[in-house]
Amino acid sequence: MKDHIRTRYGRLMGVVLVALLIASSAVTVFAQRTQFITIATGGTAGVYYPLGGAMAEIFNQNVAGVNASVQATGASVANVNMIAQSQVELALIQNDIAFYAANAQEMFQNRIGNLRGIATLYPEVIQLVARADAGIQSIADLRGKRVAVGDAGSGTEANARQILAAAGLTYNDITVRYLSFAEASNNLRDGHIEAAFVTAGIPTAAIQDIAAQRDIVIVPIGADLLEKLRADYPFYTGVTIPGGTYRGVNNDVHTVAVKAMLVVRADLSEDLVYNMTKAFFSNLDRMAAAHASGRLISLDSALDGMPIEVHPGAARYYAEVGR
Ligand code: GLU
């Protein structure tokens, strides 16, 4: 009898053990197959954030085993640092900032070695927004004014500093406020600042917001300033904001732009990056639906202004489609 019980007990334990083994290996297989992808974007009132969301959806629906999500951040410089510290897998950043990161220039003391390109995307327009009642018609008029220069760790902030310098000003000549686009918009509305720099695709939600509530001007950055800027920083190009982009700004405004790009950590596998690149370019209609700037993304221009080494997975896709 006792032997019988022992045998049955032994069998039961055997079954439990096998079941446990199957369950744990299933967990292992699942864990190996799910690749979590965090996309670092920018503030919620910018353009990176909605476009990053569309991108995450594209990956989730088209790349097997990928679980992608977005993170709101301080934008370009902060995003590069998150890639450098392996806190995120993908990021949207400006192409000028990518170049400085890869070459230890400007705000980067050291070369960021694990940054690779997937694609350049659309122009990011440097928009100096001012309250119409502040009397600011040129960069030089910012002297003595309270100015939002972008979030700490943004590409916008670097652009603000460089553009002020080209016009002969430094942060000592203005009252500097480090604010996200949404905060800058609220502060303009409430009269706490006179002007704000915004580097983003157009139209930018934060500027649409303030334009709906207050009279604003977009201050031009002309050809002379562009020439000075380009001598030191060749990523700037001239661009026109068409009249009517924002309520009350009916004239075309000449200013400067850089390019948005999608970057990835170098250590992601070639297959994974290939699959994501392919999914991305096969679903550009989704990007176009998420924001007007998404309509400017194309395979044809994906390597224009590419300032860093392209990830081998993306390069494989471009070779395959003859780009
Ligand atoms: N280009 C901006 C920056 O890096 C962010 C733009 C956006 O959030 O759309 O500062």
mmCIF file of C-alpha atoms and ligand atoms in Angstrom:
data_model
loop_
_atom_site.group_PDB
_atom_site.id
_atom_site.type_symbol
_atom_site.label_atom_id
_atom_site.label_comp_id
_atom_site.label_asym_id
_atom_site.label_seq_id
_atom_site.Cartn_x
_atom_site.Cartn_y
_atom_site.Cartn_z
ATOM 1 C CA MET A 1 0.000 0.000 0.000
ATOM 2 C CA LYS A 2 2.715 2.396 1.093
ATOM 3 C CA ASP A 3 4.734 1.532 -1.999
ATOM 4 C CA HIS A 4 1.701 2.151 -4.110
ATOM 5 C CA ILE A 5 1.189 5.603 -2.617
ATOM 6 C CA ARG A 6 4.874 6.379 -3.083
ATOM 7 C CA THR A 7 4.675 5.405 -6.763
ATOM 8 C CA ARG A 8 1.584 7.507 -7.353
ATOM 9 C CA TYR A 9 3.152 10.400 -5.480
ATOM 10 C CA GLY A 10 6.291 10.008 -7.535
ATOM 11 C CA ARG A 11 4.296 10.011 -10.758
ATOM 12 C CA LEU A 12 2.373 13.102 -9.709
ATOM 13 C CA MET A 13 5.599 14.909 -8.891
ATOM 14 C CA GLY A 14 6.914 13.873 -12.266
ATOM 15 C CA VAL A 15 3.901 15.356 -14.017
ATOM 16 C CA VAL A 16 4.168 18.580 -11.978
ATOM 17 C CA LEU A 17 7.872 18.842 -12.812
ATOM 18 C CA VAL A 18 7.279 18.359 -16.529
ATOM 19 C CA ALA A 19 4.454 20.910 -16.442
ATOM 20 C CA LEU A 20 6.714 23.402 -14.667
ATOM 21 C CA LEU A 21 9.472 22.821 -17.194
ATOM 22 C CA ILE A 22 7.118 23.390 -20.117
ATOM 23 C CA ALA A 23 5.705 26.522 -18.503
ATOM 24 C CA SER A 24 9.113 28.000 -17.749
ATOM 25 C CA SER A 25 10.487 27.277 -21.203
ATOM 26 C CA ALA A 26 7.371 28.871 -22.699
ATOM 27 C CA VAL A 27 8.120 31.968 -20.608
ATOM 28 C CA THR A 28 11.714 31.913 -21.837
ATOM 29 C CA VAL A 29 10.638 31.615 -25.458
ATOM 30 C CA PHE A 30 8.137 34.446 -24.964
ATOM 31 C CA ALA A 31 10.786 36.592 -23.263
ATOM 32 C CA GLN A 32 13.232 35.975 -26.099
ATOM 33 C CA ARG A 33 10.661 36.827 -28.717
ATOM 34 C CA THR A 34 9.338 40.060 -27.213
ATOM 35 C CA GLN A 35 11.642 42.922 -28.032
ATOM 36 C CA PHE A 36 10.707 46.042 -26.101
ATOM 37 C CA ILE A 37 11.375 49.218 -28.056
ATOM 38 C CA THR A 38 11.121 52.620 -26.400
ATOM 39 C CA ILE A 39 11.131 55.602 -28.762
ATOM 40 C CA ALA A 40 12.394 58.823 -27.139
ATOM 41 C CA THR A 41 10.455 61.790 -28.554
ATOM 42 C CA GLY A 42 10.063 65.332 -27.167
ATOM 43 C CA GLY A 43 7.408 67.333 -25.323
ATOM 44 C CA THR A 44 3.747 66.527 -25.902
ATOM 45 C CA ALA A 45 3.076 69.848 -27.722
ATOM 46 C CA GLY A 46 5.792 69.150 -30.311
ATOM 47 C CA VAL A 47 5.821 67.043 -33.466
ATOM 48 C CA TYR A 48 8.131 64.198 -32.375
ATOM 49 C CA TYR A 49 5.529 63.026 -29.877
ATOM 50 C CA PRO A 50 2.601 62.353 -32.251
ATOM 51 C CA LEU A 51 4.908 61.042 -34.989
ATOM 52 C CA GLY A 52 6.657 58.755 -32.468
ATOM 53 C CA GLY A 53 3.233 57.420 -31.486
ATOM 54 C CA ALA A 54 2.390 56.587 -35.093
ATOM 55 C CA MET A 55 5.777 54.914 -35.479
ATOM 56 C CA ALA A 56 5.223 52.747 -32.397
ATOM 57 C CA GLU A 57 1.890 51.638 -33.863
ATOM 58 C CA ILE A 58 3.521 50.753 -37.181
ATOM 59 C CA PHE A 59 6.141 48.599 -35.421
ATOM 60 C CA ASN A 60 3.602 46.932 -33.130
ATOM 61 C CA GLN A 61 1.380 45.964 -36.024
ATOM 62 C CA ASN A 62 4.017 45.001 -38.568
ATOM 63 C CA VAL A 63 7.128 43.674 -36.835
ATOM 64 C CA ALA A 64 6.656 40.299 -35.138
ATOM 65 C CA GLY A 65 7.653 40.223 -31.476
ATOM 66 C CA VAL A 66 8.114 43.963 -31.091
ATOM 67 C CA ASN A 67 6.423 45.838 -28.272
ATOM 68 C CA ALA A 68 7.037 49.534 -28.984
ATOM 69 C CA SER A 69 6.055 52.590 -26.958
ATOM 70 C CA VAL A 70 6.953 56.273 -26.805
ATOM 71 C CA GLN A 71 8.434 58.372 -24.055
ATOM 72 C CA ALA A 72 8.020 62.161 -23.744
ATOM 73 C CA THR A 73 11.418 63.775 -23.125
ATOM 74 C CA GLY A 74 13.322 67.079 -23.196
ATOM 75 C CA ALA A 75 14.103 66.270 -26.895
ATOM 76 C CA SER A 76 17.253 65.955 -29.031
ATOM 77 C CA VAL A 77 20.209 66.301 -26.650
ATOM 78 C CA ALA A 78 18.411 64.454 -23.845
ATOM 79 C CA ASN A 79 17.467 61.726 -26.354
ATOM 80 C CA VAL A 80 21.077 61.253 -27.473
ATOM 81 C CA ASN A 81 22.114 60.870 -23.848
ATOM 82 C CA MET A 82 19.365 58.273 -23.315
ATOM 83 C CA ILE A 83 20.680 56.304 -26.300
ATOM 84 C CA ALA A 84 24.238 56.633 -24.962
ATOM 85 C CA GLN A 85 23.106 55.173 -21.630
ATOM 86 C CA SER A 86 21.040 52.434 -23.348
ATOM 87 C CA GLN A 87 17.826 53.701 -21.715
ATOM 88 C CA VAL A 88 15.953 53.722 -25.038
ATOM 89 C CA GLU A 89 16.319 51.876 -28.340
ATOM 90 C CA LEU A 90 15.147 54.524 -30.825
ATOM 91 C CA ALA A 91 14.917 58.309 -30.794
ATOM 92 C CA LEU A 92 13.809 61.255 -32.871
ATOM 93 C CA ILE A 93 16.484 63.948 -32.925
ATOM 94 C CA GLN A 94 17.746 66.831 -35.057
ATOM 95 C CA ASN A 95 20.429 66.032 -37.639
ATOM 96 C CA ASP A 96 22.695 68.861 -36.387
ATOM 97 C CA ILE A 97 22.608 67.422 -32.854
ATOM 98 C CA ALA A 98 23.335 63.913 -34.213
ATOM 99 C CA PHE A 99 26.420 65.287 -35.937
ATOM 100 C CA TYR A 100 27.706 66.998 -32.766
ATOM 101 C CA ALA A 101 27.111 63.778 -30.787
ATOM 102 C CA ALA A 102 29.011 61.588 -33.237
ATOM 103 C CA ASN A 103 31.918 64.040 -33.409
ATOM 104 C CA ALA A 104 32.204 65.287 -29.795
ATOM 105 C CA GLN A 105 31.317 68.866 -30.729
ATOM 106 C CA GLU A 106 29.299 71.659 -29.107
ATOM 107 C CA MET A 107 27.424 70.241 -26.075
ATOM 108 C CA PHE A 108 29.039 66.775 -26.267
ATOM 109 C CA GLN A 109 32.371 66.404 -24.428
ATOM 110 C CA ASN A 110 32.802 62.850 -25.693
ATOM 111 C CA ARG A 111 31.959 61.061 -28.899
ATOM 112 C CA ILE A 112 28.672 59.137 -28.582
ATOM 113 C CA GLY A 113 29.744 55.882 -30.225
ATOM 114 C CA ASN A 114 26.499 53.892 -30.257
ATOM 115 C CA LEU A 115 24.343 56.238 -32.331
ATOM 116 C CA ARG A 116 23.298 55.033 -35.810
ATOM 117 C CA GLY A 117 20.965 56.522 -38.399
ATOM 118 C CA ILE A 118 17.810 54.986 -39.823
ATOM 119 C CA ALA A 119 16.507 57.928 -41.876
ATOM 120 C CA THR A 120 16.269 61.689 -42.086
ATOM 121 C CA LEU A 121 12.619 62.713 -42.072
ATOM 122 C CA TYR A 122 11.350 66.298 -42.528
ATOM 123 C CA PRO A 123 12.467 69.916 -42.049
ATOM 124 C CA GLU A 124 12.369 71.252 -38.512
ATOM 125 C CA VAL A 125 11.802 74.954 -38.740
ATOM 126 C CA ILE A 126 13.366 77.381 -36.275
ATOM 127 C CA GLN A 127 10.401 79.552 -35.332
ATOM 128 C CA LEU A 128 10.972 82.588 -33.141
ATOM 129 C CA VAL A 129 7.479 83.387 -31.865
ATOM 130 C CA ALA A 130 6.899 86.748 -30.189
ATOM 131 C CA ARG A 131 3.916 88.535 -28.723
ATOM 132 C CA ALA A 132 2.779 91.122 -31.256
ATOM 133 C CA ASP A 133 2.791 93.767 -28.497
ATOM 134 C CA ALA A 134 6.469 93.171 -27.592
ATOM 135 C CA GLY A 135 7.895 95.098 -30.560
ATOM 136 C CA ILE A 136 10.324 92.362 -31.605
ATOM 137 C CA GLN A 137 11.090 92.447 -35.331
ATOM 138 C CA SER A 138 14.566 90.965 -35.445
ATOM 139 C CA ILE A 139 16.859 88.759 -33.377
ATOM 140 C CA ALA A 140 18.682 91.900 -32.198
ATOM 141 C CA ASP A 141 15.402 93.157 -30.665
ATOM 142 C CA LEU A 142 15.528 90.270 -28.176
ATOM 143 C CA ARG A 143 18.067 92.202 -26.095
ATOM 144 C CA GLY A 144 16.683 92.700 -22.576
ATOM 145 C CA LYS A 145 13.654 90.468 -23.219
ATOM 146 C CA ARG A 146 12.474 87.303 -21.449
ATOM 147 C CA VAL A 147 12.930 84.509 -23.945
ATOM 148 C CA ALA A 148 12.074 80.788 -23.837
ATOM 149 C CA VAL A 149 14.994 78.962 -25.452
ATOM 150 C CA GLY A 150 13.527 75.433 -25.387
ATOM 151 C CA ASP A 151 13.690 72.741 -22.766
ATOM 152 C CA ALA A 152 16.997 72.047 -21.051
ATOM 153 C CA GLY A 153 18.457 69.251 -23.197
ATOM 154 C CA SER A 154 16.627 70.206 -26.369
ATOM 155 C CA GLY A 155 17.995 70.821 -29.822
ATOM 156 C CA THR A 156 15.932 73.992 -29.832
ATOM 157 C CA GLU A 157 18.120 75.381 -27.053
ATOM 158 C CA ALA A 158 21.279 74.795 -29.095
ATOM 159 C CA ASN A 159 19.680 76.536 -32.092
ATOM 160 C CA ALA A 160 18.644 79.500 -29.919
ATOM 161 C CA ARG A 161 22.188 79.928 -28.597
ATOM 162 C CA GLN A 162 23.779 79.694 -32.051
ATOM 163 C CA ILE A 163 21.291 82.095 -33.655
ATOM 164 C CA LEU A 164 21.681 84.675 -30.876
ATOM 165 C CA ALA A 165 25.460 84.415 -31.290
ATOM 166 C CA ALA A 166 25.221 84.956 -35.049
ATOM 167 C CA ALA A 167 23.303 88.163 -34.287
ATOM 168 C CA GLY A 168 25.951 89.241 -31.752
ATOM 169 C CA LEU A 169 23.984 88.349 -28.597
ATOM 170 C CA THR A 170 24.642 85.913 -25.732
ATOM 171 C CA TYR A 171 22.466 84.565 -22.910
ATOM 172 C CA ASN A 172 23.746 87.508 -20.833
ATOM 173 C CA ASP A 173 21.828 89.879 -23.096
ATOM 174 C CA ILE A 174 18.422 88.239 -22.506
ATOM 175 C CA THR A 175 16.560 86.646 -19.594
ATOM 176 C CA VAL A 176 16.760 82.957 -20.405
ATOM 177 C CA ARG A 177 13.859 80.624 -19.646
ATOM 178 C CA TYR A 178 14.250 76.881 -20.214
ATOM 179 C CA LEU A 179 10.724 75.793 -21.091
ATOM 180 C CA SER A 180 9.009 73.020 -23.036
ATOM 181 C CA PHE A 181 6.941 74.158 -26.022
ATOM 182 C CA ALA A 182 3.713 73.824 -24.008
ATOM 183 C CA GLU A 183 5.138 75.851 -21.100
ATOM 184 C CA ALA A 184 6.473 78.487 -23.503
ATOM 185 C CA SER A 185 3.040 78.809 -25.089
ATOM 186 C CA ASN A 186 1.359 79.284 -21.679
ATOM 187 C CA ASN A 187 3.997 81.802 -20.583
ATOM 188 C CA LEU A 188 3.564 83.816 -23.791
ATOM 189 C CA ARG A 189 -0.190 83.845 -23.264
ATOM 190 C CA ASP A 190 0.152 85.041 -19.676
ATOM 191 C CA GLY A 191 2.752 87.675 -20.508
ATOM 192 C CA HIS A 192 5.561 86.071 -18.480
ATOM 193 C CA ILE A 193 7.841 86.011 -21.527
ATOM 194 C CA GLU A 194 8.005 88.064 -24.718
ATOM 195 C CA ALA A 195 9.325 85.457 -27.146
ATOM 196 C CA ALA A 196 10.062 81.754 -27.589
ATOM 197 C CA PHE A 197 12.282 79.681 -29.859
ATOM 198 C CA VAL A 198 10.634 76.549 -31.251
ATOM 199 C CA THR A 199 12.487 74.118 -33.534
ATOM 200 C CA ALA A 200 9.895 71.713 -34.903
ATOM 201 C CA GLY A 201 7.911 70.612 -37.927
ATOM 202 C CA ILE A 202 5.160 73.017 -38.979
ATOM 203 C CA PRO A 203 2.503 73.676 -37.975
ATOM 204 C CA THR A 204 3.622 73.182 -34.351
ATOM 205 C CA ALA A 205 0.728 72.564 -31.940
ATOM 206 C CA ALA A 206 2.200 74.831 -29.232
ATOM 207 C CA ILE A 207 2.308 77.783 -31.687
ATOM 208 C CA GLN A 208 -1.184 77.049 -32.999
ATOM 209 C CA ASP A 209 -2.326 77.191 -29.369
ATOM 210 C CA ILE A 210 -0.843 80.585 -28.585
ATOM 211 C CA ALA A 211 -1.868 81.990 -31.981
ATOM 212 C CA ALA A 212 -5.477 81.055 -31.222
ATOM 213 C CA GLN A 213 -5.392 83.116 -28.022
ATOM 214 C CA ARG A 214 -3.034 86.064 -28.611
ATOM 215 C CA ASP A 215 -1.710 88.129 -31.510
ATOM 216 C CA ILE A 216 1.728 86.841 -32.419
ATOM 217 C CA VAL A 217 4.487 87.469 -34.926
ATOM 218 C CA ILE A 218 7.062 85.033 -36.268
ATOM 219 C CA VAL A 219 10.354 86.908 -36.374
ATOM 220 C CA PRO A 220 12.278 86.404 -39.640
ATOM 221 C CA ILE A 221 15.831 85.051 -39.742
ATOM 222 C CA GLY A 222 17.176 86.454 -42.997
ATOM 223 C CA ALA A 223 19.783 85.494 -45.576
ATOM 224 C CA ASP A 224 22.590 87.486 -43.899
ATOM 225 C CA LEU A 225 22.150 85.635 -40.615
ATOM 226 C CA LEU A 226 21.828 82.295 -42.415
ATOM 227 C CA GLU A 227 25.147 82.905 -44.132
ATOM 228 C CA LYS A 228 26.858 83.645 -40.799
ATOM 229 C CA LEU A 229 25.286 80.574 -39.211
ATOM 230 C CA ARG A 230 26.274 78.273 -42.053
ATOM 231 C CA ALA A 231 29.913 79.316 -41.790
ATOM 232 C CA ASP A 232 30.056 77.514 -38.435
ATOM 233 C CA TYR A 233 27.065 75.190 -38.628
ATOM 234 C CA PRO A 234 26.447 73.804 -42.129
ATOM 235 C CA PHE A 235 23.240 71.949 -41.191
ATOM 236 C CA TYR A 236 21.157 75.130 -41.349
ATOM 237 C CA THR A 237 19.213 75.741 -44.541
ATOM 238 C CA GLY A 238 16.884 78.570 -45.582
ATOM 239 C CA VAL A 239 13.146 77.916 -45.451
ATOM 240 C CA THR A 240 9.858 79.818 -45.756
ATOM 241 C CA ILE A 241 6.898 79.454 -43.415
ATOM 242 C CA PRO A 242 3.918 80.004 -45.717
ATOM 243 C CA GLY A 243 1.497 82.765 -44.743
ATOM 244 C CA GLY A 244 -1.597 81.328 -43.097
ATOM 245 C CA THR A 245 0.264 78.554 -41.267
ATOM 246 C CA TYR A 246 -0.744 80.263 -38.009
ATOM 247 C CA ARG A 247 -3.760 82.428 -37.241
ATOM 248 C CA GLY A 248 -2.935 86.090 -37.780
ATOM 249 C CA VAL A 249 0.421 85.469 -39.499
ATOM 250 C CA ASN A 250 -0.647 86.025 -43.086
ATOM 251 C CA ASN A 251 2.700 86.908 -44.646
ATOM 252 C CA ASP A 252 5.392 84.383 -45.642
ATOM 253 C CA VAL A 253 8.259 84.357 -43.116
ATOM 254 C CA HIS A 254 11.857 83.517 -44.082
ATOM 255 C CA THR A 255 13.738 81.593 -41.436
ATOM 256 C CA VAL A 256 16.112 78.624 -41.107
ATOM 257 C CA ALA A 257 15.649 74.897 -40.625
ATOM 258 C CA VAL A 258 17.464 71.691 -39.753
ATOM 259 C CA LYS A 259 16.165 68.148 -40.309
ATOM 260 C CA ALA A 260 14.490 65.656 -38.032
ATOM 261 C CA MET A 261 15.870 62.142 -38.101
ATOM 262 C CA LEU A 262 15.286 58.710 -36.626
ATOM 263 C CA VAL A 263 18.235 57.163 -34.814
ATOM 264 C CA VAL A 264 18.781 53.745 -33.282
ATOM 265 C CA ARG A 265 21.235 52.138 -30.885
ATOM 266 C CA ALA A 266 24.122 50.435 -32.698
ATOM 267 C CA ASP A 267 23.716 47.166 -30.736
ATOM 268 C CA LEU A 268 20.213 46.376 -32.064
ATOM 269 C CA SER A 269 20.372 43.411 -34.443
ATOM 270 C CA GLU A 270 20.566 43.912 -38.191
ATOM 271 C CA ASP A 271 17.401 41.844 -38.700
ATOM 272 C CA LEU A 272 15.373 43.851 -36.211
ATOM 273 C CA VAL A 273 16.421 47.221 -37.644
ATOM 274 C CA TYR A 274 15.866 45.952 -41.186
ATOM 275 C CA ASN A 275 12.328 44.839 -40.243
ATOM 276 C CA MET A 276 11.542 48.148 -38.550
ATOM 277 C CA THR A 277 12.918 50.200 -41.453
ATOM 278 C CA LYS A 278 10.909 48.181 -43.940
ATOM 279 C CA ALA A 279 7.716 48.441 -41.856
ATOM 280 C CA PHE A 280 8.249 52.189 -41.493
ATOM 281 C CA PHE A 281 8.626 52.889 -45.222
ATOM 282 C CA SER A 282 5.770 50.523 -46.083
ATOM 283 C CA ASN A 283 3.372 52.507 -43.863
ATOM 284 C CA LEU A 284 4.207 56.158 -44.518
ATOM 285 C CA ASP A 285 0.490 56.899 -44.914
ATOM 286 C CA ARG A 286 0.234 56.400 -41.136
ATOM 287 C CA MET A 287 2.946 58.991 -40.535
ATOM 288 C CA ALA A 288 1.181 61.404 -42.902
ATOM 289 C CA ALA A 289 -2.065 60.938 -40.989
ATOM 290 C CA ALA A 290 -0.404 61.715 -37.638
ATOM 291 C CA HIS A 291 0.946 65.185 -38.560
ATOM 292 C CA ALA A 292 1.406 67.395 -41.638
ATOM 293 C CA SER A 293 5.214 66.976 -41.321
ATOM 294 C CA GLY A 294 4.708 63.239 -41.719
ATOM 295 C CA ARG A 295 3.703 63.901 -45.344
ATOM 296 C CA LEU A 296 7.226 65.148 -46.042
ATOM 297 C CA ILE A 297 8.867 61.848 -45.104
ATOM 298 C CA SER A 298 9.950 59.836 -48.141
ATOM 299 C CA LEU A 299 12.269 57.056 -49.174
ATOM 300 C CA ASP A 300 13.759 59.397 -51.803
ATOM 301 C CA SER A 301 14.958 61.902 -49.215
ATOM 302 C CA ALA A 302 15.734 59.401 -46.421
ATOM 303 C CA LEU A 303 19.493 59.808 -46.725
ATOM 304 C CA ASP A 304 19.583 63.566 -47.471
ATOM 305 C CA GLY A 305 21.469 65.384 -44.735
ATOM 306 C CA MET A 306 22.301 62.078 -42.998
ATOM 307 C CA PRO A 307 25.101 63.157 -40.636
ATOM 308 C CA ILE A 308 26.077 59.803 -39.061
ATOM 309 C CA GLU A 309 26.748 56.181 -39.977
ATOM 310 C CA VAL A 310 23.612 54.319 -41.101
ATOM 311 C CA HIS A 311 22.701 51.164 -39.136
ATOM 312 C CA PRO A 312 23.481 48.011 -41.192
ATOM 313 C CA GLY A 313 19.829 46.900 -40.901
ATOM 314 C CA ALA A 314 18.594 50.138 -42.490
ATOM 315 C CA ALA A 315 21.414 50.027 -45.067
ATOM 316 C CA ARG A 316 20.291 46.522 -46.076
ATOM 317 C CA TYR A 317 16.766 47.828 -46.692
ATOM 318 C CA TYR A 318 18.020 50.776 -48.782
ATOM 319 C CA ALA A 319 20.226 48.444 -50.861
ATOM 320 C CA GLU A 320 17.268 46.128 -51.434
ATOM 321 C CA VAL A 321 14.984 48.905 -52.705
ATOM 322 C CA GLY A 322 17.744 50.487 -54.758
ATOM 323 C CA ARG A 323 18.027 53.669 -52.697
HETATM 324 N N1 GLU B 1 13.574 69.517 -32.464
HETATM 325 C C1 GLU B 1 13.141 69.745 -31.126
HETATM 326 C C2 GLU B 1 14.304 69.543 -30.191
HETATM 327 O O1 GLU B 1 15.011 68.606 -30.255
HETATM 328 C C3 GLU B 1 11.936 68.907 -30.710
HETATM 329 C C4 GLU B 1 10.831 68.968 -31.721
HETATM 330 C C5 GLU B 1 9.570 68.237 -31.407
HETATM 331 O O2 GLU B 1 9.325 67.891 -30.231
HETATM 332 O O3 GLU B 1 8.826 68.005 -32.341
HETATM 333 O O4 GLU B 1 14.508 70.356 -29.385
#
